[in-house]
Amino acid sequence: MSVSFSPPVSFAALVFLFALSSVTFAAEASSGTNARSPPTQEQWMALADELDGRLHTALPVSSPCFEIVNGVHVGRNETECAIVQQGYTSPLFRSPRFSPRMFPHWETCQKTAAKCLLDSSQPNNSVAWEGVDCEQGSVSPYYIDVQSAIDVQIAFRFARETGAVLSVKASGHDYKGRSGAPGSLSLWTRNLNEMSYSANFVPEGGNESFSAITLGAGVPFEDVYAFADANNVTIIGGYHQTIAASGGWVMGGGHSVLSPVYGLGVDRVLQFRIVTPDGQLRVANKIQNPDLFWALRGGGGGTFGVVLESTMLVEPQMKLQIASVNFTQTPENAQQFLKLIVDQTLKWSNEGWGGHMRASGFINVNPLLTLEQAKESVQPAVDFALSQNGTAVVEELPSWQAFFSKYVVFVESAIGAPVILGTRLIPVDLFSTEAGKAKFLGVLDNVIAQFNITPGVVYATPFLFNHTEGSTSVTSAWRNSLWHMSYHGQWAYNSSVEEIRAQYELNSNMTQMLRDISPDSGAYLNEADVHEPNHEESFWGDNYPALLDIKRRYDPDGLLDCWQCVGWKGLEDERYKCYL
Ligand SMILES: Cc1cc2nc3c(=O)[nH]c(=O)nc-3n(C[C@H](O)[C@H](O)[C@H](O)COP(=O)(O)OP(=O)(O)OC[C@H]3O[C@@H](n4cnc5c(N)ncnc54)[C@H](O)[C@@H]3O)c2cc1C
Ligand SMILES: *[C@@H]1O[C@H](CO)[C@@H](O)[C@H](O)[C@H]1NC(C)=O
Ligand SMILES: *[C@@H]1O[C@H](CO)[C@@H](O)[C@H](O)[C@H]1NC(C)=O
Ligand SMILES: *[C@@H]1O[C@H](CO)[C@@H](O)[C@H](O)[C@H]1NC(C)=O
Ligand SMILES: *[C@@H]1O[C@H](CO)[C@@H](O)[C@H](O)[C@H]1NC(C)=O
Ligand SMILES: *[C@@H]1O[C@H](CO)[C@@H](O)[C@H](O)[C@H]1NC(C)=O
Ligand SMILES: *[C@@H]1O[C@H](CO)[C@@H](O)[C@H](O)[C@H]1NC(C)=O
Ligand SMILES: *[C@@H]1O[C@H](CO)[C@@H](O)[C@H](O)[C@H]1NC(C)=O
Ligand SMILES: *[C@@H]1O[C@H](CO)[C@@H](O)[C@H](O)[C@H]1NC(C)=O
Ligand SMILES: *[C@@H]1O[C@H](CO)[C@@H](O)[C@H](O)[C@H]1NC(C)=O
């Protein structure tokens, strides 16, 4: 299905081109006593031979639109440029290709403004490329299209021998730039696409069986959902077509609108198959490598190894009640509606609702109630929307697949333009007392008054789910919260470094107001403020010291690292030279 888009140039020719051009490699640029020279052209060629066609070079996805790429005059390719323009803001275009990320600022070097971008709001706007050079930015110049454990083992050995910097990418959905690093050799797991279903899956070495689906590390949720539906089961997953179910989503937490009843991704995963940085292919489950299994259940992607597949518990096919409420937002009704949903949240949470809410409506889902009960439950919100001349539908659908295709695909978050998030897990006590609600609404109103920004609410914490204490490594704040709330920041493709910096700062400031009223809570590491203060505590709470031990045990040489990940080397490391 995915169209191959490699430039029509041989591997050797591209290695040569990089050698001539302004592309620099992390090892080359690094300073200090341990600085190593970058892999030589001969080393890259030897790696290419060993990988037998699975090592590729990469240019920024928009490069065919530019005359000059990495300082070399190559000329535009109108045919290829038209394809990029057409797909620029589509996840279905971006996710099966190596170079693009969902958020194009992570393809750039934000600090130096080295980039190769089109105008997201109008990709055919020639101002973006006329007289402008395309620069490699943070796009890894080399990547391995991972097919099996051997490819990953070769890469870890290469990194150990040559000092090459590694990065790991599945779908490129990351909000924090963790699926790439400038000058790195990337391990791209997007084409690990196997799926299988077993009604009696037994984790290796175990004696209990489960109804479960096993997924290669690259399989996007839209394929997972179709597969589960074809097998007449329900898998609990994210709110977007192209997130990789077995990648960063599950390792970082993995929320679903069904999580309030069925738990987070980390609660449902039964087993991983992973190559750890010491080169071992391992099974991690409750019985084998249980320490690693625990760390992979919340410690985050890109940290403990390269996951090849995961196996997840599934539920029977189920009916869902859907409540969709929508009206045209005004400053007054936004505030009134936020008050209404804050007032209702504790009751709704006890009834099993989850969903996505905003100041002008919601799409909520319930697997526990009957249609009649659901209608009664959301009546206050329905009445409110109708009073604003809005719309409201409460209906029963036969399956998750029916819900996803009817509701989610049309409202899922836009991609292809820069977006950042600042989020907080909002604890129960801010919904359960009048004083708590007043304090919380005070902050929401204050942000509206000061910045005219209303929040997005992911209503997906595992509130009713009966989890086993100590089984996962996510912050315990997840278990004690009702909302995962976010503020968005954004800018244009051509915004200046200073404008971008201001957006990060504004976003951090708004998020800080939420931290101030929930000092003991935390944040979801996959969707947090890029500059989360005290991130170890925020993402992992008391689990951090044990996570760090496990990181050191399985990755003693620190071959893997990512921004604010467990064992993070810190912003002084060369790998982070493009972060603002
Ligand atoms: C539009 C949109 C909607 C979203 N909706 C949801 C949602 O409903 N629920 C939710 O919980 N989150 C959601 N997210 C956040 C999502 O979970 C994170 O972006 C997550 O990091 C994506 O993981 P990925 O592997 O698909 O992405 P990538 O960007 O490819 O990778 C993310 C991280 O995981 C690592 N990684 C990827 N693959 C592997 C692997 N095979 N082995 C080891 N490490 C790996 C990467 O190195 C990186 O650190 C959404 C994000 C976007 C952009
Ligand atoms: C442009 O790209 C297309 C598709 O990859 C290729 O067939 C064609 O030869 C290229 N044209 C030029 C002028 O390089
Ligand atoms: C770009 O595309 C839009 C919408 O398809 C069109 O209206 C506009 O004329 C195009 N602009 C250019 C410069 O081609
Ligand atoms: C299953 O294994 C656990 C320990 O792994 C053991 O305690 C239990 O007795 C076993 N159950 C059966 C039915 O074998
Ligand atoms: C699908 O699963 C449901 C719920 O377990 C069951 O009632 C139904 O009979 C199954 N349908 C088929 C076609 O197997
Ligand atoms: C809400 O309604 C407006 C028009 O009234 C529409 O443009 C928008 O897409 C709707 N949003 C949702 C989430 O249904
Ligand atoms: C809703 O529509 C009616 C009839 O057009 C109008 O009188 C009323 O002012 C509208 N209400 C709001 C809140 O827009
Ligand atoms: C949690 O456990 C209680 C007690 O066994 C049970 O009544 C409840 O249904 C369980 N909740 C969920 C969401 O499974
Ligand atoms: C960015 O592009 C827009 C539209 O092309 C233009 O109006 C604006 O001036 C540009 N901004 C900067 C900082 O160049
Ligand atoms: C963020 O808050 C700091 C400290 O209050 C303030 O100095 C700064 O101007 C704020 N930045 C933005 C962009 O609002």
Tab-separated table of N, CA, C and O and ligand atoms in Angstrom, residues 324 326-328 358 363 391 411, ligand 6:
chain	number	residue	atom	x	y	z
A	324	SER	N	-22.689	12.459	21.617
A	324	SER	CA	-21.950	13.484	20.882
A	324	SER	C	-22.715	14.791	20.961
A	324	SER	O	-23.877	14.872	20.571
A	326	ASN	N	-22.421	19.109	20.513
A	326	ASN	CA	-21.599	20.100	19.795
A	326	ASN	C	-22.378	21.390	19.620
A	326	ASN	O	-23.557	21.380	19.301
A	327	PHE	N	-21.715	22.499	19.851
A	327	PHE	CA	-22.360	23.796	19.595
A	327	PHE	C	-21.293	24.816	19.248
A	327	PHE	O	-20.091	24.558	19.412
A	328	THR	N	-21.729	25.959	18.753
A	328	THR	CA	-20.789	27.005	18.371
A	328	THR	C	-20.320	27.741	19.619
A	328	THR	O	-21.124	28.244	20.400
A	358	ARG	N	-14.346	19.274	25.079
A	358	ARG	CA	-13.780	20.602	24.811
A	358	ARG	C	-14.812	21.626	25.266
A	358	ARG	O	-15.902	21.248	25.699
A	363	ILE	N	-17.371	14.161	22.608
A	363	ILE	CA	-17.793	12.868	22.080
A	363	ILE	C	-17.413	11.861	23.156
A	363	ILE	O	-16.228	11.586	23.367
A	391	THR	N	-26.062	20.739	18.431
A	391	THR	CA	-26.599	19.421	18.093
A	391	THR	C	-26.238	18.435	19.197
A	391	THR	O	-25.256	18.619	19.919
A	411	VAL	N	-12.696	13.533	13.484
A	411	VAL	CA	-12.345	14.577	14.461
A	411	VAL	C	-10.933	14.420	15.018
A	411	VAL	O	-10.504	15.203	15.854
B	6	LIG	C1	-19.518	20.974	15.454
B	6	LIG	O1	-20.374	21.697	14.608
B	6	LIG	C2	-19.708	22.533	13.682
B	6	LIG	C3	-20.747	23.292	12.894
B	6	LIG	O2	-21.819	23.620	13.694
B	6	LIG	C4	-18.864	21.691	12.755
B	6	LIG	O3	-18.140	22.511	11.886
B	6	LIG	C5	-17.913	20.851	13.585
B	6	LIG	O4	-17.199	19.992	12.750
B	6	LIG	C6	-18.655	20.067	14.620
B	6	LIG	N1	-17.686	19.386	15.443
B	6	LIG	C7	-17.832	18.148	15.851
B	6	LIG	C8	-16.716	17.630	16.695
B	6	LIG	O5	-18.777	17.462	15.551
